């Protein structure tokens, strides 16, 4: 396959298909679908902000619809997933562990510069902590909280042990065995991993590891120029090694020209049938959903702006006076377009899904059809949270508000 050209709309559709956001779920989600979704993305970023739902749970809802968040916790405890540094702190498929073990052994992971210094400066204390966990059993970070400079109710007496725990996590000697109410429970590596992964003799070479990441990132994104590849797993800068161009001749990647895209893009060979379908206009987005700020579709600001003309930046880390859209705005995906964002908060005790503000993108037609699509999406999100009412304070443009409220009544969702 050569001389492949796509329109920007076709490239968008291809990426949405690869990322599980092209069409609505065909059936009610099952536990196996959670694992399959994470395997397709390769990485599920963790963030603890709980304004709507914690990000990993919301990313899965965006693709699966109504499902049990408990399934994610169970998959971690069962060993189908593990936690480590990737794009950020992330849930990762256990079959990818050998590639991250390469990072652990060489302390190349995010934040590992500090970890290497800590290990080198105090190796004995770190070994003692590992031995203690091995002998006494799993620990959590709260075991290292201190009162008046000393430990209050646990095993360890000095505050540095909490930092040592995180250092050992980065080094791979301590792993997350499970989560309890989203709090990490740590244990030694040999009690967390499947037995066939404990032996480091099978760890791939540095070159094989980086090639894996390049190919996996492009497959997960569906389509990407080289400059977007390194950000996906945070394994490289704008020029990843190996460069995707070097993997074209072997047939691992396909070279694609995208209308309006300055750089040559690449598609994984496994997506060749999808690429042909997109090129012939048969990949049609029909799905509407809300996205987490940490969803892989939007976490790269340049990629979201280039493919979707959507300039997105999460503002929870921005001083309130400087925020333009709100603390925790969720991008709104409607039939292949990012049409706006809403600032939401789930009031679980009151059963209310609050939308403080909803902003449509410039040029988006704020008609009844769009209101129906967005209203249905908000109602589904509210019901997943167990809430029966949606409260909307304002929209931009303002004349979209009554249309949206009428749409919510149509979907049998009360408005407040």
Short mmCIF file of C-alpha atoms in Angstrom, two decimals:
data_model
loop_
_atom_site.label_atom_id
_atom_site.label_comp_id
_atom_site.label_asym_id
_atom_site.label_seq_id
_atom_site.Cartn_x
_atom_site.Cartn_y
_atom_site.Cartn_z
CA UNK A 1 0.00 0.00 0.00
CA UNK A 2 1.64 3.26 -1.10
CA UNK A 3 0.73 6.79 -1.96
CA UNK A 4 -2.00 6.80 0.67
CA UNK A 5 -3.83 10.09 1.16
CA UNK A 6 -6.53 10.95 3.67
CA UNK A 7 -8.64 14.00 4.27
CA UNK A 8 -8.50 15.50 7.73
CA UNK A 9 -11.99 14.13 8.44
CA UNK A 10 -10.88 10.63 7.42
CA UNK A 11 -7.81 10.87 9.66
CA UNK A 12 -10.03 11.96 12.57
CA UNK A 13 -12.34 9.02 11.98
CA UNK A 14 -9.40 6.62 11.89
CA UNK A 15 -8.08 7.92 15.20
CA UNK A 16 -11.51 7.72 16.82
CA UNK A 17 -11.91 4.14 15.63
CA UNK A 18 -8.51 3.11 16.98
CA UNK A 19 -9.26 4.79 20.31
CA UNK A 20 -12.68 3.17 20.74
CA UNK A 21 -14.68 6.37 20.26
CA UNK A 22 -16.16 5.92 16.78
CA UNK A 23 -19.53 4.24 17.41
CA UNK A 24 -21.71 3.53 20.48
CA UNK A 25 -21.16 0.27 22.40
CA UNK A 26 -23.09 -2.55 20.76
CA UNK A 27 -24.08 -4.18 24.06
CA UNK A 28 -23.85 -3.74 27.81
CA UNK A 29 -20.24 -3.81 28.99
CA UNK A 30 -18.65 -6.85 30.62
CA UNK A 31 -15.58 -7.11 32.78
CA UNK A 32 -13.53 -8.45 29.86
CA UNK A 33 -14.35 -5.28 27.90
CA UNK A 34 -12.53 -3.17 30.50
CA UNK A 35 -9.34 -5.15 29.97
CA UNK A 36 -9.74 -5.12 26.17
CA UNK A 37 -10.21 -1.34 26.21
CA UNK A 38 -7.06 -0.79 28.27
CA UNK A 39 -5.10 -3.13 26.00
CA UNK A 40 -6.22 -1.14 22.95
CA UNK A 41 -5.09 2.16 24.53
CA UNK A 42 -2.01 0.47 26.10
CA UNK A 43 -2.14 2.98 28.96
CA UNK A 44 -4.86 4.26 31.29
CA UNK A 45 -3.67 7.39 33.07
CA UNK A 46 -4.39 7.70 36.79
CA UNK A 47 -5.54 10.92 38.39
CA UNK A 48 -7.22 11.27 41.76
CA UNK A 49 -9.39 14.36 41.12
CA UNK A 50 -12.91 13.25 42.01
CA UNK A 51 -15.07 16.16 40.88
CA UNK A 52 -17.01 13.97 38.43
CA UNK A 53 -15.36 10.56 38.53
CA UNK A 54 -11.70 9.72 38.90
CA UNK A 55 -10.15 9.89 35.47
CA UNK A 56 -9.43 6.20 34.80
CA UNK A 57 -13.04 5.29 35.51
CA UNK A 58 -14.32 8.14 33.33
CA UNK A 59 -12.04 7.21 30.42
CA UNK A 60 -13.52 3.71 30.49
CA UNK A 61 -17.11 5.02 30.72
CA UNK A 62 -16.48 7.23 27.68
CA UNK A 63 -15.90 4.03 25.66
CA UNK A 64 -18.01 1.40 27.40
CA UNK A 65 -21.00 3.30 28.73
CA UNK A 66 -22.59 1.91 31.86
CA UNK A 67 -20.16 -0.48 33.57
CA UNK A 68 -18.95 -1.32 37.06
CA UNK A 69 -15.85 0.66 38.13
CA UNK A 70 -15.10 -2.19 40.51
CA UNK A 71 -13.98 -4.25 37.52
CA UNK A 72 -10.90 -2.06 37.11
CA UNK A 73 -9.95 -2.63 40.75
CA UNK A 74 -10.49 -6.37 40.35
CA UNK A 75 -8.33 -6.60 37.23
CA UNK A 76 -5.48 -4.92 39.12
CA UNK A 77 -5.83 -7.26 42.10
CA UNK A 78 -6.03 -10.27 39.78
CA UNK A 79 -2.78 -9.35 38.05
CA UNK A 80 -4.21 -8.61 34.60
CA UNK A 81 -2.97 -5.02 35.07
CA UNK A 82 -0.12 -3.37 36.92
CA UNK A 83 0.72 0.20 37.85
CA UNK A 84 3.78 2.12 36.79
CA UNK A 85 5.00 5.35 35.20
CA UNK A 86 4.10 5.68 31.51
CA UNK A 87 2.43 8.78 30.04
CA UNK A 88 2.05 9.49 33.76
CA UNK A 89 1.14 7.18 36.65
CA UNK A 90 -0.95 4.59 34.81
CA UNK A 91 -2.71 1.26 34.76
CA UNK A 92 -0.94 -0.93 32.20
CA UNK A 93 -1.56 -4.38 30.66
CA UNK A 94 0.51 -7.00 32.46
CA UNK A 95 1.85 -8.35 29.15
CA UNK A 96 3.70 -5.06 28.70
CA UNK A 97 5.52 -5.46 32.02
CA UNK A 98 8.84 -6.66 30.47
CA UNK A 99 9.18 -3.37 28.57
CA UNK A 100 8.67 -1.34 31.74
CA UNK A 101 11.00 -3.64 33.63
CA UNK A 102 13.68 -2.36 31.27
CA UNK A 103 12.93 1.13 32.63
CA UNK A 104 12.95 -0.08 36.21
CA UNK A 105 16.32 -1.74 35.87
CA UNK A 106 17.86 1.40 34.45
CA UNK A 107 15.75 3.90 36.37
CA UNK A 108 14.61 5.63 33.17
CA UNK A 109 11.02 6.14 34.29
CA UNK A 110 9.36 9.50 34.96
CA UNK A 111 10.80 10.98 38.13
CA UNK A 112 13.57 8.40 38.15
CA UNK A 113 16.40 10.94 38.37
CA UNK A 114 15.41 11.68 41.95
CA UNK A 115 14.83 7.98 42.62
CA UNK A 116 18.29 7.04 41.43
CA UNK A 117 19.84 9.64 43.74
CA UNK A 118 17.81 8.39 46.71
CA UNK A 119 18.75 4.76 46.08
CA UNK A 120 22.42 5.57 45.66
CA UNK A 121 22.55 7.78 48.74
CA UNK A 122 20.90 5.31 51.13
CA UNK A 123 20.81 1.76 49.72
CA UNK A 124 20.76 0.02 53.10
CA UNK A 125 17.58 1.74 54.30
CA UNK A 126 15.81 0.89 51.06
CA UNK A 127 16.80 -2.77 51.35
CA UNK A 128 15.61 -2.84 54.95
CA UNK A 129 12.23 -1.48 53.87
CA UNK A 130 11.89 -4.16 51.18
CA UNK A 131 12.80 -6.87 53.71
CA UNK A 132 10.28 -5.51 56.18
CA UNK A 133 7.44 -5.61 53.64
CA UNK A 134 8.53 -9.09 52.57
CA UNK A 135 8.40 -10.31 56.16
CA UNK A 136 5.39 -8.38 57.52
CA UNK A 137 3.15 -8.06 54.48
CA UNK A 138 1.59 -5.29 52.33
CA UNK A 139 1.71 -1.61 53.31
CA UNK A 140 -0.01 1.58 52.24
CA UNK A 141 1.31 5.13 52.11
CA UNK A 142 -0.73 6.10 55.16
CA UNK A 143 1.44 3.74 57.22
CA UNK A 144 4.08 6.45 56.86
CA UNK A 145 2.06 9.43 58.08
CA UNK A 146 3.71 11.22 60.97
CA UNK A 147 2.64 12.97 64.14
CA UNK A 148 5.05 15.60 65.48
CA UNK A 149 7.76 14.36 63.17
CA UNK A 150 7.32 10.68 64.09
CA UNK A 151 5.15 7.82 62.94
CA UNK A 152 1.78 7.68 64.65
CA UNK A 153 0.37 4.14 64.39
CA UNK A 154 2.49 1.96 62.13
CA UNK A 155 5.72 0.16 61.59
CA UNK A 156 8.12 2.92 60.63
CA UNK A 157 9.50 5.77 62.67
CA UNK A 158 10.85 8.31 60.26
CA UNK A 159 9.30 10.34 57.47
CA UNK A 160 11.93 9.39 54.82
CA UNK A 161 10.45 5.90 54.66
CA UNK A 162 7.44 7.23 52.76
CA UNK A 163 9.78 8.65 50.10
CA UNK A 164 11.71 5.37 50.11
CA UNK A 165 8.49 3.51 49.35
CA UNK A 166 7.91 5.64 46.24
CA UNK A 167 11.55 5.23 45.24
CA UNK A 168 11.24 1.46 45.50
CA UNK A 169 8.05 1.61 43.42
CA UNK A 170 9.94 3.44 40.67
CA UNK A 171 12.78 0.93 40.93
CA UNK A 172 10.25 -1.90 40.59
CA UNK A 173 11.05 -3.68 43.83
CA UNK A 174 7.74 -2.66 45.41
CA UNK A 175 4.55 -2.84 43.33
CA UNK A 176 0.89 -1.96 43.75
CA UNK A 177 -0.85 -5.20 44.65
CA UNK A 178 -4.35 -3.71 44.76
CA UNK A 179 -6.28 -0.58 45.68
CA UNK A 180 -8.59 -0.13 48.64
CA UNK A 181 -10.96 2.81 48.14
CA UNK A 182 -8.44 3.97 45.53
CA UNK A 183 -5.55 3.93 48.04
CA UNK A 184 -2.53 1.97 46.88
CA UNK A 185 -1.63 -1.23 48.71
CA UNK A 186 2.05 -2.03 48.11
CA UNK A 187 3.77 -5.40 48.25
CA UNK A 188 7.07 -6.88 47.13
CA UNK A 189 7.51 -7.60 43.45
CA UNK A 190 7.62 -11.40 43.73
CA UNK A 191 4.20 -11.54 45.41
CA UNK A 192 2.50 -9.26 42.87
CA UNK A 193 3.83 -10.50 39.54
CA UNK A 194 2.89 -13.72 37.75
CA UNK A 195 5.76 -16.16 38.21
CA UNK A 196 6.77 -16.16 34.54
CA UNK A 197 7.58 -12.42 34.70
CA UNK A 198 9.84 -12.45 37.75
CA UNK A 199 12.97 -13.61 35.91
CA UNK A 200 14.78 -10.58 34.44
CA UNK A 201 16.63 -12.73 31.91
CA UNK A 202 13.75 -12.27 29.45
CA UNK A 203 13.75 -8.46 29.65
CA UNK A 204 13.97 -7.09 26.07
CA UNK A 205 16.87 -4.99 24.90
CA UNK A 206 16.75 -1.22 25.02
CA UNK A 207 16.39 -1.10 21.22
CA UNK A 208 13.55 -3.62 21.20
CA UNK A 209 11.82 -1.72 23.99
CA UNK A 210 11.90 1.59 22.16
CA UNK A 211 10.72 -0.03 18.93
CA UNK A 212 7.83 -1.58 20.84
CA UNK A 213 6.83 1.81 22.20
CA UNK A 214 7.00 3.49 18.80
CA UNK A 215 4.81 0.83 17.19
CA UNK A 216 2.43 0.60 20.15
CA UNK A 217 1.94 4.36 20.33
CA UNK A 218 1.10 4.63 16.63
CA UNK A 219 -1.27 1.67 16.84
CA UNK A 220 -3.04 3.11 19.87
CA UNK A 221 -3.45 6.54 18.23
CA UNK A 222 -4.52 5.04 14.91
CA UNK A 223 -2.59 7.64 12.94
CA UNK A 224 0.26 9.94 13.95
CA UNK A 225 3.25 11.83 12.58
CA UNK A 226 6.56 11.12 14.28
CA UNK A 227 6.37 14.22 16.49
CA UNK A 228 3.31 12.85 18.35
CA UNK A 229 4.77 9.42 19.08
CA UNK A 230 7.10 10.12 21.99
CA UNK A 231 4.45 11.81 24.13
CA UNK A 232 2.13 8.82 24.22
CA UNK A 233 4.29 6.77 26.60
CA UNK A 234 6.58 9.70 27.43
CA UNK A 235 9.47 7.59 26.16
CA UNK A 236 10.90 10.13 23.70
CA UNK A 237 10.78 13.71 22.53
CA UNK A 238 9.66 15.02 19.15
CA UNK A 239 12.08 12.70 17.33
CA UNK A 240 11.51 9.16 18.64
CA UNK A 241 14.05 6.40 18.20
CA UNK A 242 13.58 4.41 16.14
CA UNK A 243 12.02 6.97 13.84
CA UNK A 244 8.75 5.65 12.33
CA UNK A 245 10.15 6.17 8.83
CA UNK A 246 12.70 3.41 9.47
CA UNK A 247 9.85 0.95 10.10
CA UNK A 248 8.04 1.55 6.81
CA UNK A 249 10.24 -0.57 4.56
CA UNK A 250 9.78 -3.61 6.82
CA UNK A 251 6.03 -3.27 6.50
CA UNK A 252 5.46 -2.59 10.20
CA UNK A 253 4.12 0.90 9.44
CA UNK A 254 2.34 2.54 6.53
CA UNK A 255 3.16 6.06 5.37
CA UNK A 256 0.17 8.39 4.94
CA UNK A 257 -0.32 11.97 3.76
CA UNK A 258 -3.10 13.86 5.51
CA UNK A 259 -4.74 16.94 4.04
CA UNK A 260 -3.65 20.01 6.00
CA UNK A 261 -1.12 18.07 8.08
CA UNK A 262 2.40 19.43 7.65
CA UNK A 263 4.21 16.20 8.51
CA UNK A 264 3.99 12.68 7.07
CA UNK A 265 1.83 10.46 9.26
CA UNK A 266 2.07 6.74 10.00
CA UNK A 267 -0.44 3.94 10.53
CA UNK A 268 0.31 0.55 12.08
CA UNK A 269 0.11 -2.36 9.62
CA UNK A 270 -2.54 -4.01 11.81
CA UNK A 271 -4.79 -1.07 10.97
CA UNK A 272 -4.43 -1.52 7.19
CA UNK A 273 -8.06 -2.67 6.75
CA UNK A 274 -9.25 0.28 8.86
CA UNK A 275 -7.08 2.62 6.81
CA UNK A 276 -8.60 1.36 3.55
CA UNK A 277 -12.09 1.75 4.98
CA UNK A 278 -11.32 5.30 6.14
CA UNK A 279 -9.89 6.18 2.74
CA UNK A 280 -13.11 5.04 1.06
CA UNK A 281 -15.30 6.99 3.48
CA UNK A 282 -16.67 3.93 5.28
CA UNK A 283 -15.43 4.89 8.76
CA UNK A 284 -18.22 7.14 10.01
CA UNK A 285 -18.30 8.56 13.56
CA UNK A 286 -21.72 8.25 15.21
CA UNK A 287 -20.85 8.29 18.91
CA UNK A 288 -21.53 11.01 21.46
CA UNK A 289 -19.77 11.06 24.83
CA UNK A 290 -17.96 13.14 27.44
CA UNK A 291 -14.20 12.80 27.86
CA UNK A 292 -11.91 12.98 30.84
CA UNK A 293 -9.32 15.78 30.72
CA UNK A 294 -6.78 12.93 30.85
CA UNK A 295 -8.28 10.97 27.96
CA UNK A 296 -5.65 9.94 25.39
CA UNK A 297 -7.69 11.59 22.65
CA UNK A 298 -7.05 15.04 24.15
CA UNK A 299 -4.03 14.80 26.46
CA UNK A 300 -1.70 15.97 23.66
CA UNK A 301 -2.73 19.58 23.08
CA UNK A 302 -1.05 19.81 19.66
CA UNK A 303 -2.73 16.62 18.44
CA UNK A 304 -6.19 17.72 19.59
CA UNK A 305 -5.73 21.11 17.95
CA UNK A 306 -4.38 19.69 14.69
CA UNK A 307 -6.88 16.89 14.15
CA UNK A 308 -9.97 18.32 15.85
CA UNK A 309 -9.35 22.08 15.88
CA UNK A 310 -9.88 21.85 19.63
CA UNK A 311 -7.56 23.89 21.84
CA UNK A 312 -7.76 22.14 25.18
CA UNK A 313 -5.95 22.64 28.45
CA UNK A 314 -7.14 21.45 31.83
CA UNK A 315 -7.49 24.40 34.19
CA UNK A 316 -7.59 22.71 37.61
CA UNK A 317 -3.92 23.68 38.02
CA UNK A 318 -4.64 27.28 36.92
CA UNK A 319 -5.48 29.97 39.52
CA UNK A 320 -9.24 30.45 39.64
CA UNK A 321 -9.07 34.07 38.46
CA UNK A 322 -7.25 33.00 35.30
CA UNK A 323 -9.56 30.13 34.34
CA UNK A 324 -11.49 30.56 31.11
CA UNK A 325 -13.78 27.54 31.19
CA UNK A 326 -13.70 26.02 34.68
CA UNK A 327 -11.88 23.78 37.13
CA UNK A 328 -12.46 20.37 35.54
CA UNK A 329 -13.90 20.75 32.06
CA UNK A 330 -14.93 17.68 30.10
CA UNK A 331 -14.55 17.78 26.30
CA UNK A 332 -17.79 16.96 24.48
CA UNK A 333 -17.50 14.54 21.55
CA UNK A 334 -20.45 14.56 19.12
CA UNK A 335 -20.32 12.41 15.98
CA UNK A 336 -16.60 12.81 15.41
CA UNK A 337 -16.25 16.46 16.43
CA UNK A 338 -15.15 18.02 19.70
CA UNK A 339 -17.96 20.55 19.86
CA UNK A 340 -17.40 22.05 23.29
CA UNK A 341 -16.62 21.49 26.94
CA UNK A 342 -18.58 21.50 30.16
CA UNK A 343 -17.56 22.25 33.73
CA UNK A 344 -19.23 19.54 35.77
CA UNK A 345 -19.47 18.32 39.34
CA UNK A 346 -21.19 15.20 40.64
CA UNK A 347 -23.11 15.81 43.86
CA UNK A 348 -23.54 12.17 44.82
CA UNK A 349 -25.29 12.69 48.13
CA UNK A 350 -27.91 14.94 46.52
CA UNK A 351 -28.30 12.89 43.34
CA UNK A 352 -27.49 15.91 41.15
CA UNK A 353 -25.12 16.14 38.20
CA UNK A 354 -24.22 19.83 38.12
CA UNK A 355 -23.09 21.55 34.95
CA UNK A 356 -21.78 24.92 36.06
CA UNK A 357 -21.12 26.05 32.50
CA UNK A 358 -21.17 24.59 29.01
CA UNK A 359 -19.19 26.27 26.23
CA UNK A 360 -19.65 25.38 22.58
CA UNK A 361 -16.77 25.87 20.17
CA UNK A 362 -16.85 28.81 17.75
CA UNK A 363 -18.80 27.97 14.61
CA UNK A 364 -20.74 25.08 16.15
CA UNK A 365 -24.44 25.33 15.28
CA UNK A 366 -26.35 25.43 18.58
CA UNK A 367 -29.56 23.83 17.31
CA UNK A 368 -32.07 21.38 18.77
CA UNK A 369 -30.33 18.39 17.19
CA UNK A 370 -27.08 19.20 18.96
CA UNK A 371 -28.97 19.77 22.20
CA UNK A 372 -30.55 16.32 21.85
CA UNK A 373 -27.15 14.69 21.36
CA UNK A 374 -25.53 16.50 24.29
CA UNK A 375 -28.59 16.15 26.52
CA UNK A 376 -28.66 12.39 26.00
CA UNK A 377 -24.94 12.20 26.75
CA UNK A 378 -25.25 14.16 30.00
CA UNK A 379 -28.24 12.07 31.05
CA UNK A 380 -26.30 8.83 30.47
CA UNK A 381 -23.36 10.15 32.49
CA UNK A 382 -25.66 11.21 35.33
CA UNK A 383 -27.40 7.82 35.41
CA UNK A 384 -24.03 6.03 35.51
CA UNK A 385 -23.32 8.04 38.67
CA UNK A 386 -26.69 7.02 40.08
CA UNK A 387 -28.09 10.56 39.73
CA UNK A 388 -31.55 11.44 38.54
CA UNK A 389 -31.21 15.18 38.00
CA UNK A 390 -29.00 17.46 35.92
CA UNK A 391 -28.53 21.09 36.97
CA UNK A 392 -27.34 23.49 34.26
CA UNK A 393 -26.39 27.03 35.24
CA UNK A 394 -25.35 28.60 31.95
CA UNK A 395 -24.28 27.93 28.39
CA UNK A 396 -22.33 29.85 25.80
CA UNK A 397 -24.12 30.81 23.63
CA UNK A 398 -26.87 31.61 26.12
CA UNK A 399 -29.70 30.64 23.74
CA UNK A 400 -28.51 27.02 23.86
CA UNK A 401 -29.61 26.66 27.51
CA UNK A 402 -33.40 26.29 26.97
CA UNK A 403 -32.83 23.86 24.11
CA UNK A 404 -30.61 21.74 26.32
CA UNK A 405 -33.12 21.74 29.17
CA UNK A 406 -35.89 20.65 26.81
CA UNK A 407 -33.67 17.87 25.52
CA UNK A 408 -32.98 16.61 29.04
CA UNK A 409 -36.72 16.42 29.77
CA UNK A 410 -37.12 14.42 26.56
CA UNK A 411 -34.61 11.89 27.87
CA UNK A 412 -36.54 11.60 31.15
CA UNK A 413 -33.84 13.33 33.14
CA UNK A 414 -35.06 15.96 35.57
CA UNK A 415 -33.51 19.41 35.47
CA UNK A 416 -32.99 21.56 38.53
#
